[in-house]
Coordinates of C-alpha atoms in Angstrom, one line a residue:
Chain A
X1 CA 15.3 40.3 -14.0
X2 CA 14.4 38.1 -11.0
X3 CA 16.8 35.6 -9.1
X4 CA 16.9 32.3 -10.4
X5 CA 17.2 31.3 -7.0
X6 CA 17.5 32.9 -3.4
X7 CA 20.1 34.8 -2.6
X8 CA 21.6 32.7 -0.2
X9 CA 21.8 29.8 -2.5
X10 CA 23.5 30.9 -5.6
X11 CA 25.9 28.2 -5.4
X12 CA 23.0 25.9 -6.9
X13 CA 22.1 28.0 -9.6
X14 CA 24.3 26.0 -12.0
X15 CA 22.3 23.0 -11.5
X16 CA 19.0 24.6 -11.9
X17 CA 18.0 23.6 -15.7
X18 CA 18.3 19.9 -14.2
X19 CA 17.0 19.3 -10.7
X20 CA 14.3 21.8 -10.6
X21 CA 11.9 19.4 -11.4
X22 CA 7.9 20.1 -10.7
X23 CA 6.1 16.6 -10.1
X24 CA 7.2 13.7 -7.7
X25 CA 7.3 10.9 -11.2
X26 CA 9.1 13.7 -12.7
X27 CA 11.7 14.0 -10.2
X28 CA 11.9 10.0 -9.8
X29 CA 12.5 10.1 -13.2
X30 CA 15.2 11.9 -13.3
X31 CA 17.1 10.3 -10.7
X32 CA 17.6 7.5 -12.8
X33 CA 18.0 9.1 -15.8
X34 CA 20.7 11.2 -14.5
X35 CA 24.7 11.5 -15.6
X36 CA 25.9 10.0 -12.4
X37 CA 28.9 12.7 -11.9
X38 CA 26.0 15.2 -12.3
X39 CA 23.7 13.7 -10.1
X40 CA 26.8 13.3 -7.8
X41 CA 28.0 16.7 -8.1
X42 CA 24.3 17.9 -7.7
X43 CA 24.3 15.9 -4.5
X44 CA 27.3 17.4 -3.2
X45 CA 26.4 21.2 -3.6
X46 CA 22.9 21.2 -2.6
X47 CA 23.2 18.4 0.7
X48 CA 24.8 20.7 3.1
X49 CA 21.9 23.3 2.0
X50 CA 19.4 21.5 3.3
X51 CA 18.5 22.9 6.2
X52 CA 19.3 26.0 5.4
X53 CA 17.0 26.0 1.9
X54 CA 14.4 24.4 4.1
X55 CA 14.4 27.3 7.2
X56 CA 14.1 29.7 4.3
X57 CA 11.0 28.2 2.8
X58 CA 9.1 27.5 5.8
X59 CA 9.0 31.4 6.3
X60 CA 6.8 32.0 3.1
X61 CA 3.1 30.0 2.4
X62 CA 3.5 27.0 0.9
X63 CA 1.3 27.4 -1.7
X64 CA 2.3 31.0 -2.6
X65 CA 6.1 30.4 -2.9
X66 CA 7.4 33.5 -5.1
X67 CA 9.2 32.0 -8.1
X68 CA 12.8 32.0 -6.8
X69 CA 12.0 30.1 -3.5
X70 CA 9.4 27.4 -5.7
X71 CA 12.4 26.8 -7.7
X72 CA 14.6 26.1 -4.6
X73 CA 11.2 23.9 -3.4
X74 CA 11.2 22.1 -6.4
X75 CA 14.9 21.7 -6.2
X76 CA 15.1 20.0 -2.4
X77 CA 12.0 18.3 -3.3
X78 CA 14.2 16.2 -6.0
X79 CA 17.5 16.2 -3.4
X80 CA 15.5 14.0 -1.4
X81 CA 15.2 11.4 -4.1
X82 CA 18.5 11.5 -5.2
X83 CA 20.1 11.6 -1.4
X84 CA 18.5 8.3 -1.4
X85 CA 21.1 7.1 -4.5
X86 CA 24.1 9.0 -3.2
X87 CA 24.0 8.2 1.0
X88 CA 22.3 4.9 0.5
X89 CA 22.3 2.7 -2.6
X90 CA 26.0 3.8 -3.9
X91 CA 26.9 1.7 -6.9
X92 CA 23.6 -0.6 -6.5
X93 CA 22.1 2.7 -8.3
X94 CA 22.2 1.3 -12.2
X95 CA 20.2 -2.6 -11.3
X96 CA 18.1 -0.1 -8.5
X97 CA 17.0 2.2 -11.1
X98 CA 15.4 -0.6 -13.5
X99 CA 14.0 -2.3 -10.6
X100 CA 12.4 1.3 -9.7
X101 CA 10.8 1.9 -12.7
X102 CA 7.7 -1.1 -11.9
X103 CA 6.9 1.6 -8.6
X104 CA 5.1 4.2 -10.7
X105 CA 3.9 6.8 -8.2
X106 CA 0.2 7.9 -8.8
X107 CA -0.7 10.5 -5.8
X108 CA 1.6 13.0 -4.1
X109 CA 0.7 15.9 -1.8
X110 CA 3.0 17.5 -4.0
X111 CA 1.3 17.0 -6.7
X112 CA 2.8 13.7 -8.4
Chain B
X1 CA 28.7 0.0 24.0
X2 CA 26.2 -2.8 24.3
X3 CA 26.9 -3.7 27.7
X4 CA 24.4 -1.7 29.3
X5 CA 21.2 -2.7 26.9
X6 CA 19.5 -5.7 27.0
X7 CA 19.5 -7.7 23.7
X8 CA 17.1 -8.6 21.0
X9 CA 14.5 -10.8 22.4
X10 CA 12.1 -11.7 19.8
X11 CA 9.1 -14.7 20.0
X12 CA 11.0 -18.0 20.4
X13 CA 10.5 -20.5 18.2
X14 CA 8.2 -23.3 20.7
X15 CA 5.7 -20.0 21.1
X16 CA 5.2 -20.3 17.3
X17 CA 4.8 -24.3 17.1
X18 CA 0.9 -24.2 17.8
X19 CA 0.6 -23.1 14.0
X20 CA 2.7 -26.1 12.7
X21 CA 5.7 -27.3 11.4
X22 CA 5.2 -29.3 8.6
X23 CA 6.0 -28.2 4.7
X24 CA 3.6 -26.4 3.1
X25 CA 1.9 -27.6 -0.3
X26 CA 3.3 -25.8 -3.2
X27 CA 0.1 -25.7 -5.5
X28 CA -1.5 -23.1 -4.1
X29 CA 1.1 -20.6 -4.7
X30 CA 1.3 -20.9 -8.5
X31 CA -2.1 -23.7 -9.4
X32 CA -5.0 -21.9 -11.1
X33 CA -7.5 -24.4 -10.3
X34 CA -6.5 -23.6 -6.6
X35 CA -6.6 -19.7 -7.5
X36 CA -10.1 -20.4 -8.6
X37 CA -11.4 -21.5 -5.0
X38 CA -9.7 -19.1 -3.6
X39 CA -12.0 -16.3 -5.6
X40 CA -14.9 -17.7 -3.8
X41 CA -13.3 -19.1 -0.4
X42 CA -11.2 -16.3 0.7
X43 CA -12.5 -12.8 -1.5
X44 CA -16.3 -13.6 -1.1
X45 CA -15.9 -14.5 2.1
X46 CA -13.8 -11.5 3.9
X47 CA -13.4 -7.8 4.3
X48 CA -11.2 -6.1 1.5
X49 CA -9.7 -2.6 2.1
X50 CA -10.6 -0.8 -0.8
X51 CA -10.0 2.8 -0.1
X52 CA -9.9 5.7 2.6
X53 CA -12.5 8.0 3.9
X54 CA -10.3 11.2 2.4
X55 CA -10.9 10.3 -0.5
X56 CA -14.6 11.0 -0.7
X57 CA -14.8 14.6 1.2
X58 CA -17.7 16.3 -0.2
X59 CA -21.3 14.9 -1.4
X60 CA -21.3 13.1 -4.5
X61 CA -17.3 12.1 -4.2
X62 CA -17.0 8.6 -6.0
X63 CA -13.8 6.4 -6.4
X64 CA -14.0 3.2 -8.5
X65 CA -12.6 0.4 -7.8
X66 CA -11.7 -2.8 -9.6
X67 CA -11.6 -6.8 -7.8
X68 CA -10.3 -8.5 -10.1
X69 CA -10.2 -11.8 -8.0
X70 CA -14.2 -11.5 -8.6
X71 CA -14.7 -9.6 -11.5
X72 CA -16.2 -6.7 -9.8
X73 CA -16.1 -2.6 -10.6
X74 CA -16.9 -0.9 -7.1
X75 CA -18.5 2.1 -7.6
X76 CA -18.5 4.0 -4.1
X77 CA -19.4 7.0 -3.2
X78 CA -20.5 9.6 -0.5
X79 CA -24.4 10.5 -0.9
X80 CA -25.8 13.8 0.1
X81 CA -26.6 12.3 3.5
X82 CA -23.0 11.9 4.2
X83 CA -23.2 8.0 4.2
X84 CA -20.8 6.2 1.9
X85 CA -22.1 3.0 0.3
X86 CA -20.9 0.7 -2.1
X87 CA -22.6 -0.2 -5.1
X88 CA -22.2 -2.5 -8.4
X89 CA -20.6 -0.3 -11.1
X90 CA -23.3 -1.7 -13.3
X91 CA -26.6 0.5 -14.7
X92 CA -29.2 -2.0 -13.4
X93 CA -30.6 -1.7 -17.5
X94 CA -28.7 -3.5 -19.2
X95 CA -25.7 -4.0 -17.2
X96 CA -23.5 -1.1 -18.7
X97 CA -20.6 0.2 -16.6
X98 CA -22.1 3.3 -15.2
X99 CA -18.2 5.2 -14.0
X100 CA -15.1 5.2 -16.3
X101 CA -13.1 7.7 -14.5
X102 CA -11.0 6.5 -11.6
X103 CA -12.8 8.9 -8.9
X104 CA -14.5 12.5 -8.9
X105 CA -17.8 14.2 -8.1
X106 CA -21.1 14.1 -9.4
X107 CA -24.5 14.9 -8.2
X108 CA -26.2 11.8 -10.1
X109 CA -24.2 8.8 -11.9
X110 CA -25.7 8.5 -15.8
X111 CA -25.7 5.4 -18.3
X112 CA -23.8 6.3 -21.1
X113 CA -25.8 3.7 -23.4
X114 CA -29.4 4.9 -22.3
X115 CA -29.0 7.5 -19.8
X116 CA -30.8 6.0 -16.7
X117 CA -29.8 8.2 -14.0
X118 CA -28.6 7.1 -10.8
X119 CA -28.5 9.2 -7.1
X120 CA -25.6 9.1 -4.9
X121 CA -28.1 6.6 -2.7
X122 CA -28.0 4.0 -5.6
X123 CA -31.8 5.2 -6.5
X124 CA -32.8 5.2 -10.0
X125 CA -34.0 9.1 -10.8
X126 CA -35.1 8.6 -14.5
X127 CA -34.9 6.7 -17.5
X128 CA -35.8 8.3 -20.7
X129 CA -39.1 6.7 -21.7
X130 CA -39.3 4.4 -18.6
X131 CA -43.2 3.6 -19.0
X132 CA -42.2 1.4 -21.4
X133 CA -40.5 -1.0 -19.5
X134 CA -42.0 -3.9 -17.3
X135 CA -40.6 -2.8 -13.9
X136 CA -40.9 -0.2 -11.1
X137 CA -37.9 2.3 -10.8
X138 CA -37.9 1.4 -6.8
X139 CA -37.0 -2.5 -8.3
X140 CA -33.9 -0.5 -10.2
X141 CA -31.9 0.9 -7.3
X142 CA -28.0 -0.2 -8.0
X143 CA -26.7 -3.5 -6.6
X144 CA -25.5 -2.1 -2.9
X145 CA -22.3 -4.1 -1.4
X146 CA -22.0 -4.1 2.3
X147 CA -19.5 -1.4 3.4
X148 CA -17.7 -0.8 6.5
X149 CA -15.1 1.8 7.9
X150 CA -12.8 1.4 10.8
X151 CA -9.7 3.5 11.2
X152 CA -10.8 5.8 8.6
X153 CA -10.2 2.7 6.0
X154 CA -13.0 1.8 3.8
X155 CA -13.4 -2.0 3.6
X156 CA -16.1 -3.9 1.2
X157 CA -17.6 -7.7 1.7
X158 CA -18.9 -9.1 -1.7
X159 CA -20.4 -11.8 -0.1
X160 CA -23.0 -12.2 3.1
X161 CA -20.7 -11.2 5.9
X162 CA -21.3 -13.3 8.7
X163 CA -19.8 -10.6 11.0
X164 CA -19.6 -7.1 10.9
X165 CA -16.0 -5.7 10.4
X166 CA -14.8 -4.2 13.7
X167 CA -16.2 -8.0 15.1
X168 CA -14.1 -9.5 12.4
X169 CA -10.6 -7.3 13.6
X170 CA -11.5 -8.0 17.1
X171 CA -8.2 -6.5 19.1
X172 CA -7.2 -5.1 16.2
X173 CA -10.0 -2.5 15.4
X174 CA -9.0 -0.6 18.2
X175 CA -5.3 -0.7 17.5
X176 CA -6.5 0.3 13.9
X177 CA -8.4 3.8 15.6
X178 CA -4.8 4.6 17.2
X179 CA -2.9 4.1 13.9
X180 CA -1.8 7.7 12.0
X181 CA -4.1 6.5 8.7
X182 CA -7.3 6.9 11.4
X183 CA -7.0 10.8 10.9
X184 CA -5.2 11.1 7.4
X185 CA -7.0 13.4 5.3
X186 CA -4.4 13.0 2.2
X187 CA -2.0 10.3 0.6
X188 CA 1.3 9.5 -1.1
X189 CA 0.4 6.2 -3.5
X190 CA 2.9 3.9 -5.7
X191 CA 1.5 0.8 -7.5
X192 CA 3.4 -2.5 -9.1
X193 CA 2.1 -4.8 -11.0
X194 CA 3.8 -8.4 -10.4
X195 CA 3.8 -11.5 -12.1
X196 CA 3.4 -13.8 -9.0
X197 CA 0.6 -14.8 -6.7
X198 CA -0.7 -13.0 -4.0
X199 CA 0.4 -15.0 -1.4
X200 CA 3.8 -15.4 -2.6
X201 CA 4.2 -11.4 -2.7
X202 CA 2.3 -10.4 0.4
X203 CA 4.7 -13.2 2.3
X204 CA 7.7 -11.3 1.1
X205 CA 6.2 -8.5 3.3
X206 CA 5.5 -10.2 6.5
X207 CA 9.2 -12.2 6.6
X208 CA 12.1 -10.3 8.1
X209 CA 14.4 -13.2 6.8
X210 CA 15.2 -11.8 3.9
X211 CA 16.1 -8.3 4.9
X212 CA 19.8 -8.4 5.4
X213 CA 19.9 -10.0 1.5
X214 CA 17.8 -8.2 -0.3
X215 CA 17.7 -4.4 1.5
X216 CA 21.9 -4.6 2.6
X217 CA 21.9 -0.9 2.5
X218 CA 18.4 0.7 2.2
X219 CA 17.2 -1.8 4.8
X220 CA 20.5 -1.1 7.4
X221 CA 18.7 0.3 10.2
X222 CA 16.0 -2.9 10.2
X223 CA 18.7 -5.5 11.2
X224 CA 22.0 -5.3 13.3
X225 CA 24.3 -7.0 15.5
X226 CA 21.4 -8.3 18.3
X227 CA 19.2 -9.4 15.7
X228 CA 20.7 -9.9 12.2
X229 CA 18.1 -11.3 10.1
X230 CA 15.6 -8.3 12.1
X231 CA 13.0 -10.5 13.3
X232 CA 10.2 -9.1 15.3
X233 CA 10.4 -8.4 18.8
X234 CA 6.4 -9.6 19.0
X235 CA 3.9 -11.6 16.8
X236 CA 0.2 -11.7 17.6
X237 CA -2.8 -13.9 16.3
X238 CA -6.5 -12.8 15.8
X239 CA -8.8 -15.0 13.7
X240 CA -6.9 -15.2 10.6
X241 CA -5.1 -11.7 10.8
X242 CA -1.9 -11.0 12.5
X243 CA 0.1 -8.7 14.0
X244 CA 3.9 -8.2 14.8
X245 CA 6.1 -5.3 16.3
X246 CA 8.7 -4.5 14.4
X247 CA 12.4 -3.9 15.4
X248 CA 14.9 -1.2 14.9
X249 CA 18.2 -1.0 15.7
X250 CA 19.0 1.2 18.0
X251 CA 22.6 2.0 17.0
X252 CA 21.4 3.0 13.1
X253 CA 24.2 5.1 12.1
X254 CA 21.8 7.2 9.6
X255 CA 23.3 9.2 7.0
X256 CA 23.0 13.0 6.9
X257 CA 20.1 13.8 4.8
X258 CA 18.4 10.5 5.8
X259 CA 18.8 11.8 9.6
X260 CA 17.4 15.5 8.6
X261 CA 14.5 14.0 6.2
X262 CA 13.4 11.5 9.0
X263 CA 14.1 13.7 12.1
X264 CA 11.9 16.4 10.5
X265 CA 9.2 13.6 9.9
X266 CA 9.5 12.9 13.9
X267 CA 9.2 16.5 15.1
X268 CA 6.1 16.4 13.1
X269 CA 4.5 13.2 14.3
X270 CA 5.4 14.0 17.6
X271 CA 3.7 18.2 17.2
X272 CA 0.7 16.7 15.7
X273 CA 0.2 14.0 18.3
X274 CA 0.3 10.7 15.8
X275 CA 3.4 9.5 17.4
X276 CA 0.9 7.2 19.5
X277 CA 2.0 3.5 21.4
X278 CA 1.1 1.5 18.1
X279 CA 4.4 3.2 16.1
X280 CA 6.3 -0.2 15.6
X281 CA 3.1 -2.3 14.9
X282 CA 2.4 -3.7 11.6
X283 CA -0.9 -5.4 11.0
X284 CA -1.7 -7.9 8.8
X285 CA -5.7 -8.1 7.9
X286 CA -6.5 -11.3 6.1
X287 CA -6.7 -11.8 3.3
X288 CA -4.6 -8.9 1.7
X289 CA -3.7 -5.5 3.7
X290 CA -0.8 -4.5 5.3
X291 CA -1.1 -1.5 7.6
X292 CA 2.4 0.2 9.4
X293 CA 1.4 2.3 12.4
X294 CA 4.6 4.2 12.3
X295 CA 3.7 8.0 11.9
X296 CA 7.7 8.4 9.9
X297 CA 5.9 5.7 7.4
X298 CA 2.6 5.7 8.0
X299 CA 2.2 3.1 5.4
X300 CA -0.5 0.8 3.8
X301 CA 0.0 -1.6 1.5
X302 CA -2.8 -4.3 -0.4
X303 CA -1.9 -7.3 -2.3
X304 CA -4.6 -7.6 -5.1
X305 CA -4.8 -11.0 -6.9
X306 CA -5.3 -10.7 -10.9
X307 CA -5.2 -14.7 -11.5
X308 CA -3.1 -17.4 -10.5
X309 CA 0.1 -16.1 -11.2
X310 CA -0.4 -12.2 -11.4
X311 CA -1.2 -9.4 -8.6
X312 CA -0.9 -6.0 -7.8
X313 CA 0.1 -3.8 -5.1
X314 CA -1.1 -0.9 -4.1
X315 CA 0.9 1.4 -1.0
X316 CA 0.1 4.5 0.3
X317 CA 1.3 6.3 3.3
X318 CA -1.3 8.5 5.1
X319 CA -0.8 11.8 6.3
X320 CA -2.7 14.3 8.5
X321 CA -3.4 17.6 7.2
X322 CA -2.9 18.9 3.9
X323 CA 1.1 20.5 3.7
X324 CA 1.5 23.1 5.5
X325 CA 5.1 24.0 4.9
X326 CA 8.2 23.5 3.1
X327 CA 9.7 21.1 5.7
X328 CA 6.7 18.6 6.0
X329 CA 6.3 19.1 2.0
X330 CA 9.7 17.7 1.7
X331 CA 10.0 15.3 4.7
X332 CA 6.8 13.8 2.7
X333 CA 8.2 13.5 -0.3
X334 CA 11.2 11.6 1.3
X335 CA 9.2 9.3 2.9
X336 CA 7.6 8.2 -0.1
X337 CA 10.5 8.0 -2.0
X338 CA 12.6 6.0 0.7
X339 CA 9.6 3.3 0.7
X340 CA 9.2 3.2 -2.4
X341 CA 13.3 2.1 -2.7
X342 CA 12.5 -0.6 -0.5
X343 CA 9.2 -2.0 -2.2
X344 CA 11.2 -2.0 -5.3
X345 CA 13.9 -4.4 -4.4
X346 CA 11.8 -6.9 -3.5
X347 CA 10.1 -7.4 -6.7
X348 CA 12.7 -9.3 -8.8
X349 CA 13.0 -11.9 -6.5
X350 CA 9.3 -12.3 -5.6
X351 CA 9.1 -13.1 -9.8
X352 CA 12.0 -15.5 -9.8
X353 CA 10.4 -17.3 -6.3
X354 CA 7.3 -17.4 -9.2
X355 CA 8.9 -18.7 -12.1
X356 CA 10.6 -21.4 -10.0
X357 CA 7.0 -22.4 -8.5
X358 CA 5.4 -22.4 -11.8
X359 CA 7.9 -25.4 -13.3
X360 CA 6.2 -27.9 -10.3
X361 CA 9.6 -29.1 -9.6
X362 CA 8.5 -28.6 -5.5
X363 CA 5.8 -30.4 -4.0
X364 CA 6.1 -28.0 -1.3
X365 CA 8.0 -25.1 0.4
X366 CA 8.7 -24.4 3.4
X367 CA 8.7 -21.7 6.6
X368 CA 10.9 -21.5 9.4
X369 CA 9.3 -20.8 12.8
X370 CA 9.9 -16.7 12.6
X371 CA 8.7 -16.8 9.2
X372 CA 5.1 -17.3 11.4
X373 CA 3.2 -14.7 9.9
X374 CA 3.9 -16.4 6.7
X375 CA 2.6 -20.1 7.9
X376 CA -0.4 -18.1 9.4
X377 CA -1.9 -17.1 6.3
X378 CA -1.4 -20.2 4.5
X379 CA -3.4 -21.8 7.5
X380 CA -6.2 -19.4 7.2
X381 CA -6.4 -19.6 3.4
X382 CA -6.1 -23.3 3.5
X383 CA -9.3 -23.6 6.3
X384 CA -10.8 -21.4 4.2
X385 CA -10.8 -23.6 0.9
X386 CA -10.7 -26.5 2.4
X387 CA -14.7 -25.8 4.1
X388 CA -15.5 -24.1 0.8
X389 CA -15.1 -27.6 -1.5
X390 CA -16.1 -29.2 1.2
X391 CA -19.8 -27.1 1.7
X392 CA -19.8 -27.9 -1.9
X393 CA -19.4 -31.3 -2.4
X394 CA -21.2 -32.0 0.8
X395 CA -18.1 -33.5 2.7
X396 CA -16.0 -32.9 5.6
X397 CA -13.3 -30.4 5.4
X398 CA -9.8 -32.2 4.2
X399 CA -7.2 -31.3 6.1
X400 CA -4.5 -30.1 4.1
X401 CA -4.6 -28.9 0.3
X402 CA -2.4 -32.0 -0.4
X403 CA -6.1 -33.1 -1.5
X404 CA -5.9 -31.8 -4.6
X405 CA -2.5 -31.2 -5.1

């Protein structure tokens, strides 16, 4: 049985059948779609991991990750969308989230 | 402390006055008839971006691309000579479009209706039971379209160009070689589609007046207490594109993961040498490309006109290199998303601007003196209408568009 996730970041394992996402519309997606106290909470645990989750992948080829760190990829690849409701939009989320759904993302180098 | 910096100078407003002061005719912004110039005055008659050098790597690469304003499918492609041209996407038989899929690679482009067979040069190769027909295969070639690059941006001219493109950009083909999107080999894209005119939505993007209302939070660190309303510290005029260099305020107050995701963007740009003197300059090439030379968000964006009252927007943001770790993987996919939250708060209110336009209750509307950029392409696309009719009625240029208003 292998890790969900790295070892040093078991702390986000419960929020690993949500915000593992693969696909940039996919994670876009589900930052609007969200519960906000789970987006929140979600937030909250995996922020201060940043840097951390990010030292840890840059040690391993990007386009080999083994499964446990492409999970923790996939994971900070959605934090970044949803930082953007939690540090910046706040309780504009709900109207920002109907307004973002006319942006529909076509190309990422992360595969959209 | 503020003591020690010097303000927020931006362009004062007597600097701006040589482009005018007067109100500007509504009708152009939401009148059909006036669209319907503008197909011929302004898209036959200019350079349009259409795509990016990166995305036609190998021999026999092809994008398509649709002009709406003048009913044209662009097939374009790189041939095995390594030259991209442009051609009609139209099988010179019958008139059949020759390309369905939105881009790929092929060795030869065939009719689905008859199978005449195209090379990546344009050159008819066969037709099934060509001896048939009436005309040489040399007579068959596909409709070419003039094609020019600069900046690693592909640009097209449906019409006769009466100057080449880096002649047309003057000043601003050089600047364009120094922006981040000269050396991008790969893209992060978004589209919108938008009921409202081109003009009305590309203005939005070339006015800092409405920052501070529209973007209170995710547009913070573009206004402050120097310079509230964020207007730019330069504006510049070639032709009928324009320029401006954008200001930040220097006391941001970022939030965590906003600082880490845009620091790590800035170690990058500045290790792979696109951090160059053009960061804060934004150009604007007539009629409908925006281009940011920031290498945080090296972004693009084109205004395409699908009638009167109906666009679309297209914005990428070019990178260099395909991703090479984790960190840039992720300081990507936060730049994208952060511009992305920006371009979608502005849509709304570009629509309602539309809606109130379309009722005719104004005769005109108005810019302020910093909203320059906005007066400048009015001026240009008025000029350009104006000698249009005027060519075809045989009469001198009017001076305004109240003519037919």
């Amino acid at each position: 049985m292998t890790a969900l996730l790295p070892a040093a970041f078991e702390a986000l394992v419960p929020f690993a059948d949500r915000w593992v996402i693969d696909g940039s519309i996919a994670r876009a997606a589900r930052r609007g779609d969200a519960d906000p106290a789970d987006r929140a909470a979600f937030f909250t645990a995996a922020a201060p991991l940043l840097d951390a989750a990010l030292a840890h992948l840059d040690r391993y080829p990007i386009d080999t990750l083994p499964q446990a760190e492409q999970r923790l990829m996939d994971m900070m690849l959605t934090l970044a969308h949803v930082s953007l409701t939690e540090e910046i939009l706040g309780d504009q989320e709900p109207a920002h989230a109907r307004q973002r759904q006319s942006m529909r993302i076509t190309r990422s180098p992360a595969g959209a | 402390m503020h003591g020690e910096r010097p303000g927020f100078q931006g362009m004062s407003d007597d600097s701006l006055a040589w482009l005018g002061t007067a109100p500007i005719p509504a009708a152009p912004y939401h009148d059909p008839a006036w669209f319907e110039l503008e197909r011929e005055a302004v898209f036959r008659r200019s350079w349009l971006q259409v795509g990016h050098i990166c995305e036609l790597p190998d021999s026999g690469s092809f994008i398509r691309r649709e002009i709406e304003a003048l009913n044209v499918s662009l097939l374009i492609v790189r041939g095995r000579d390594g030259e991209i041209r442009a051609f009609h996407n139209v099988c010179t038989h019958r008139g059949t479009q020759l390309v369905e899929e939105e881009s790929g690679r092929r060795g030869t482009f065939s009719c689905p209706y008859h199978r005449w067979s195209f090379g990546t040069d344009g050159a008819l190769l066969a037709a099934p039971d060509f001896e048939r027909f009436f005309i040489d295969k040399a007579d068959c070639a596909l409709p070419r379209v003039a094609l020019d690059i600069c900046g690693g941006l592909i640009f097209v001219h449906l019409g006769t160009p009466d100057k080449g493109l880096r002649d047309d950009l003057g000043p601003y083909a050089t600047m364009l070689d120094g922006f981040p999107a000269a050396q991008a080999t790969t893209f992060s894209e978004y589209v919108y589609e938008i009921d409202a005119n081109w003009k009305l939505t590309y203005d939005n993007f070339q006015e800092n007046y409405h920052l501070r209302f529209i973007h209170p939070r995710s547009g913070a660190p573009a206004v402050g207490e120097d310079n509230p309303f964020g207007y730019p510290v330069k504006m510049g005029f070639h032709g009928p594109h324009r320029t401006q260099t954008i200001w930040t305020n220097p006391d941001p107050a970022p939030k965590p993961v906003q600082a880490q995701s845009f620091g790590r963007a800035a170690r990058f740009a500045m290790a792979d040498g696109t951090a160059g003197p053009h960061s804060r300059d934004y150009l604007a090439l007539f009629p409908n490309f925006f281009i940011l030379g920031s290498p945080a968000q090296p972004f693009s964006h084109t205004v395409w006109p699908i009638d009167a009252r109906r666009s679309r927007g297209v914005i990428r943001l070019y990178w260099q290199g395909e991703d090479d770790c984790a960190s840039r993987r992720y300081a990507r996919e936060y730049a994208m998303a952060s511009a992305r939250d920006i371009h979608a708060e502005d849509r709304d209110v570009i629509e309602a601007g539309q809606r109130g336009l379309n009722s005719g209750a104004l005769k005109h509307i108005h810019f302020q003196a910093q909203e320059a950029l906005c007066r400048h392409l009015f001026n240009a696309v008025d000029e350009r209408v104006q000698a249009w009719r005027a060519e075809r009625t045989g009469t001198t240029p009017v001076a305004r568009a109240e003519a037919i208003a």
